[in-house]
Backbone as a chain_set.jsonl record, in Angstrom:
{"seq": "ATILAINTVLYHWGSIVLPLGYTDTSVNVTGNPYGTSWVSRKGSTPDEDALATARHQGRRLARITAAVARSRSTAAAT", "coords": {"N": [[0.824, -1.192, 0.0], [1.995, 1.204, 0.695], [3.891, 1.684, -1.334], [2.187, 1.966, -3.546], [0.796, 4.285, -2.783], [2.874, 6.179, -2.778], [3.548, 6.069, -5.479], [1.283, 7.264, -6.622], [1.659, 9.996, -6.068], [3.976, 10.393, -7.589], [2.966, 9.954, -10.155], [1.296, 12.173, -10.419], [3.206, 14.141, -10.598], [4.179, 13.631, -13.055], [6.125, 11.734, -13.388], [8.214, 9.015, -14.49], [7.771, 5.78, -13.636], [9.862, 3.186, -12.929], [9.942, 0.114, -12.34], [11.782, -2.861, -11.414], [10.748, -5.387, -12.035], [10.911, -8.844, -12.912], [13.462, -8.879, -14.299], [16.031, -9.788, -14.296], [18.206, -12.362, -13.146], [19.252, -11.816, -10.652], [17.288, -10.458, -9.31], [15.485, -12.446, -8.736], [16.806, -13.706, -6.682], [16.98, -11.779, -4.624], [14.319, -11.107, -4.407], [12.637, -8.84, -4.754], [10.711, -7.229, -6.867], [10.104, -4.575, -7.18], [12.192, -2.829, -6.845], [15.617, -2.308, -5.863], [16.394, -3.439, -2.633], [17.365, -3.633, 0.82], [17.793, -4.949, 4.009], [18.87, -3.278, 6.732], [21.072, -4.015, 9.32], [22.47, -3.431, 12.515], [25.639, -2.197, 11.97], [25.993, -3.681, 9.65], [26.569, -4.361, 6.133], [25.432, -4.025, 2.7], [24.834, -7.153, 1.084], [26.352, -9.251, -1.479], [24.312, -10.123, -3.21], [22.303, -8.143, -2.981], [23.791, -5.966, -3.902], [24.3, -6.784, -6.542], [21.725, -6.718, -7.598], [21.221, -3.981, -7.328], [23.143, -2.946, -9.089], [22.186, -3.987, -11.497], [19.718, -2.641, -11.583], [20.642, -0.007, -11.855], [21.905, -0.144, -14.385], [19.664, -0.749, -15.951], [18.085, 1.552, -15.559], [19.782, 3.492, -16.733], [19.806, 2.563, -19.397], [17.078, 2.805, -20.167], [16.706, 5.537, -19.753], [18.466, 6.577, -21.688], [17.146, 5.696, -23.993], [14.75, 7.15, -23.834], [15.779, 9.747, -24.011], [16.913, 9.672, -26.604], [14.577, 9.343, -28.096], [13.225, 11.724, -27.517], [15.004, 13.601, -28.652], [14.883, 12.864, -31.311], [12.191, 13.374, -31.851], [12.164, 16.135, -31.48], [13.693, 16.934, -33.605], [12.116, 16.526, -35.781]], "CA": [[0.0, 0.0, 0.0], [2.877, 2.372, 0.745], [4.453, 1.91, -2.668], [1.114, 2.483, -4.398], [0.531, 5.663, -2.385], [3.985, 6.995, -3.272], [3.42, 6.132, -6.937], [0.247, 8.245, -6.968], [2.312, 11.308, -6.072], [4.881, 10.438, -8.737], [2.133, 10.099, -11.356], [0.849, 13.57, -10.484], [4.358, 14.934, -11.006], [4.561, 13.253, -14.41], [7.317, 10.891, -13.33], [8.204, 7.678, -15.071], [8.077, 4.799, -12.601], [10.559, 2.102, -13.606], [10.254, -1.007, -11.459], [12.647, -3.881, -12.001], [10.115, -6.616, -12.475], [11.864, -9.956, -12.813], [14.236, -8.692, -15.519], [17.378, -10.32, -14.127], [18.202, -13.442, -12.154], [19.573, -11.279, -9.325], [16.023, -10.074, -8.674], [14.914, -13.684, -8.2], [17.498, -14.016, -5.434], [16.613, -10.799, -3.597], [12.883, -11.22, -4.25], [11.906, -7.583, -4.745], [10.589, -6.733, -8.234], [9.817, -3.137, -7.191], [13.453, -2.116, -6.852], [16.616, -2.834, -4.946], [16.199, -3.164, -1.212], [18.235, -4.375, 1.7], [17.462, -4.689, 5.407], [20.079, -2.918, 7.476], [21.212, -4.401, 10.719], [23.541, -2.627, 13.113], [26.994, -2.485, 11.533], [26.075, -4.537, 8.471], [26.631, -3.735, 4.816], [24.7, -4.831, 1.716], [25.521, -8.346, 0.601], [26.593, -9.274, -2.933], [23.039, -10.26, -3.926], [21.69, -6.812, -3.021], [24.613, -5.124, -4.776], [24.077, -7.218, -7.928], [20.422, -6.18, -8.004], [21.389, -2.529, -7.464], [23.879, -2.703, -10.344], [21.244, -4.256, -12.591], [18.76, -1.543, -11.614], [21.341, 1.154, -12.408], [22.062, -0.341, -15.837], [18.323, -0.656, -16.548], [17.721, 2.966, -15.547], [20.6, 4.185, -17.738], [19.356, 2.14, -20.728], [15.765, 3.398, -20.446], [16.925, 6.983, -19.854], [19.058, 6.843, -23.005], [16.105, 5.498, -25.004], [13.834, 8.301, -23.754], [16.508, 10.907, -24.533], [16.981, 9.529, -28.062], [13.229, 9.564, -28.614], [12.939, 13.154, -27.411], [15.815, 14.347, -29.614], [14.337, 12.546, -32.63], [10.925, 14.093, -31.968], [12.472, 17.557, -31.6], [14.292, 17.174, -34.912], [11.104, 16.419, -36.842]], "C": [[0.869, 1.258, 0.0], [3.442, 2.701, -0.627], [3.395, 2.49, -3.599], [0.792, 3.934, -4.058], [1.628, 6.603, -2.886], [3.885, 7.146, -4.791], [2.371, 7.145, -7.365], [0.827, 9.647, -7.022], [3.216, 11.44, -7.293], [4.108, 10.608, -10.038], [1.663, 11.537, -11.519], [1.975, 14.495, -10.924], [4.796, 14.632, -12.437], [5.803, 12.388, -14.476], [7.118, 9.593, -14.094], [8.632, 6.725, -13.968], [8.658, 3.57, -13.3], [10.9, 0.981, -12.627], [11.145, -2.02, -12.179], [11.872, -5.017, -12.638], [11.109, -7.755, -12.25], [12.708, -9.975, -14.085], [15.648, -9.242, -15.442], [17.327, -11.396, -13.051], [18.536, -12.941, -10.752], [18.31, -10.867, -8.577], [15.334, -11.306, -8.081], [15.533, -14.034, -6.855], [17.053, -13.067, -4.32], [15.103, -10.741, -3.386], [12.102, -9.932, -4.234], [11.814, -7.01, -6.154], [10.321, -5.232, -8.321], [11.084, -2.307, -7.275], [14.377, -2.7, -5.799], [16.267, -2.479, -3.506], [17.143, -4.049, -0.402], [17.88, -3.986, 3.131], [18.753, -4.463, 6.174], [19.997, -3.435, 8.905], [22.435, -3.662, 11.264], [24.924, -3.098, 12.652], [27.122, -3.327, 10.275], [26.153, -3.714, 7.188], [25.857, -4.606, 3.83], [25.515, -6.029, 1.254], [25.644, -8.304, -0.923], [25.308, -9.405, -3.734], [22.344, -8.909, -4.064], [22.469, -5.886, -3.95], [24.427, -5.495, -6.248], [22.748, -6.679, -8.447], [20.506, -4.67, -8.201], [22.123, -2.178, -8.755], [22.973, -2.924, -11.55], [20.233, -3.113, -12.714], [19.39, -0.279, -12.2], [21.522, 1.046, -13.915], [20.724, -0.194, -16.552], [17.878, 0.804, -16.627], [18.491, 3.738, -16.612], [20.133, 3.842, -19.154], [18.02, 2.788, -21.098], [15.884, 4.911, -20.583], [17.506, 7.352, -21.214], [18.013, 6.694, -24.108], [15.118, 6.668, -25.011], [14.512, 9.543, -24.331], [16.62, 10.848, -26.049], [15.625, 9.839, -28.695], [12.882, 11.055, -28.588], [13.734, 13.958, -28.439], [15.342, 14.081, -31.033], [13.04, 13.315, -32.865], [11.166, 15.581, -32.155], [13.016, 17.89, -32.981], [13.258, 17.131, -36.035], [10.043, 17.47, -36.743]], "O": [[0.517, 2.259, -0.624], [3.467, 3.862, -1.033], [3.683, 3.413, -4.361], [0.539, 4.734, -4.959], [1.338, 7.7, -3.364], [4.112, 8.232, -5.324], [2.551, 7.822, -8.377], [0.512, 10.409, -7.936], [3.222, 12.478, -7.955], [4.551, 11.332, -10.93], [1.636, 12.062, -12.632], [1.724, 15.522, -11.554], [5.682, 15.299, -12.971], [6.462, 12.32, -15.514], [5.992, 9.143, -14.31], [9.73, 6.849, -13.426], [8.01, 2.984, -14.166], [12.028, 0.909, -12.138], [11.237, -2.021, -13.406], [12.285, -5.556, -13.665], [12.048, -7.615, -11.467], [12.683, -10.939, -14.85], [16.391, -9.172, -16.421], [16.493, -11.338, -12.148], [18.15, -13.567, -9.766], [18.269, -10.921, -7.348], [14.676, -11.214, -7.045], [14.864, -14.595, -5.987], [16.782, -13.503, -3.201], [14.647, -10.366, -2.306], [10.976, -9.922, -3.734], [12.758, -6.358, -6.602], [10.312, -4.671, -9.417], [11.036, -1.17, -7.745], [13.959, -3.49, -4.952], [15.889, -1.345, -3.21], [17.643, -5.066, -0.882], [17.69, -2.805, 3.421], [19.612, -5.341, 6.254], [18.98, -3.299, 9.586], [23.337, -3.316, 10.501], [25.327, -4.233, 12.904], [28.235, -3.659, 9.867], [25.84, -2.524, 7.174], [25.644, -5.791, 4.087], [26.727, -5.935, 1.059], [25.096, -7.412, -1.57], [25.213, -8.857, -4.832], [21.852, -8.568, -5.14], [21.875, -5.11, -4.698], [24.399, -4.615, -7.108], [22.653, -6.237, -9.593], [19.922, -4.137, -9.144], [21.762, -1.218, -9.436], [22.99, -2.146, -12.504], [19.928, -2.669, -13.82], [18.741, 0.441, -12.959], [21.321, 2.019, -14.642], [20.648, 0.406, -17.624], [17.353, 1.239, -17.652], [17.906, 4.557, -17.321], [20.068, 4.719, -20.015], [17.852, 3.266, -22.22], [15.231, 5.507, -21.439], [17.083, 8.334, -21.824], [17.995, 7.481, -25.055], [14.7, 7.123, -26.076], [13.882, 10.308, -25.062], [16.441, 11.866, -26.718], [15.552, 10.522, -29.716], [12.307, 11.577, -29.543], [13.202, 14.894, -29.036], [15.392, 14.976, -31.877], [12.818, 13.846, -33.953], [10.445, 16.229, -32.914], [12.825, 19.002, -33.475], [13.506, 17.649, -37.124], [9.128, 17.503, -37.566]]}, "num_chains": 1, "name": "protein.A"}
């Protein structure tokens, strides 16, 4: 319910919400298709599974951002 409530605000701002879905095997390990997450415990650091999912999410965001930018520049040129 919290994620859906936050998304409503993002929709009003015109944001693009880019969840991970199950787009990489690392997401299957961490189990969170909404985005990278990790439960912090006192003095702990993210494990390799969480870091792998975060790296995948970063690559996915960069790829989609580049596609949107290309589309916008193509539309502006026509």
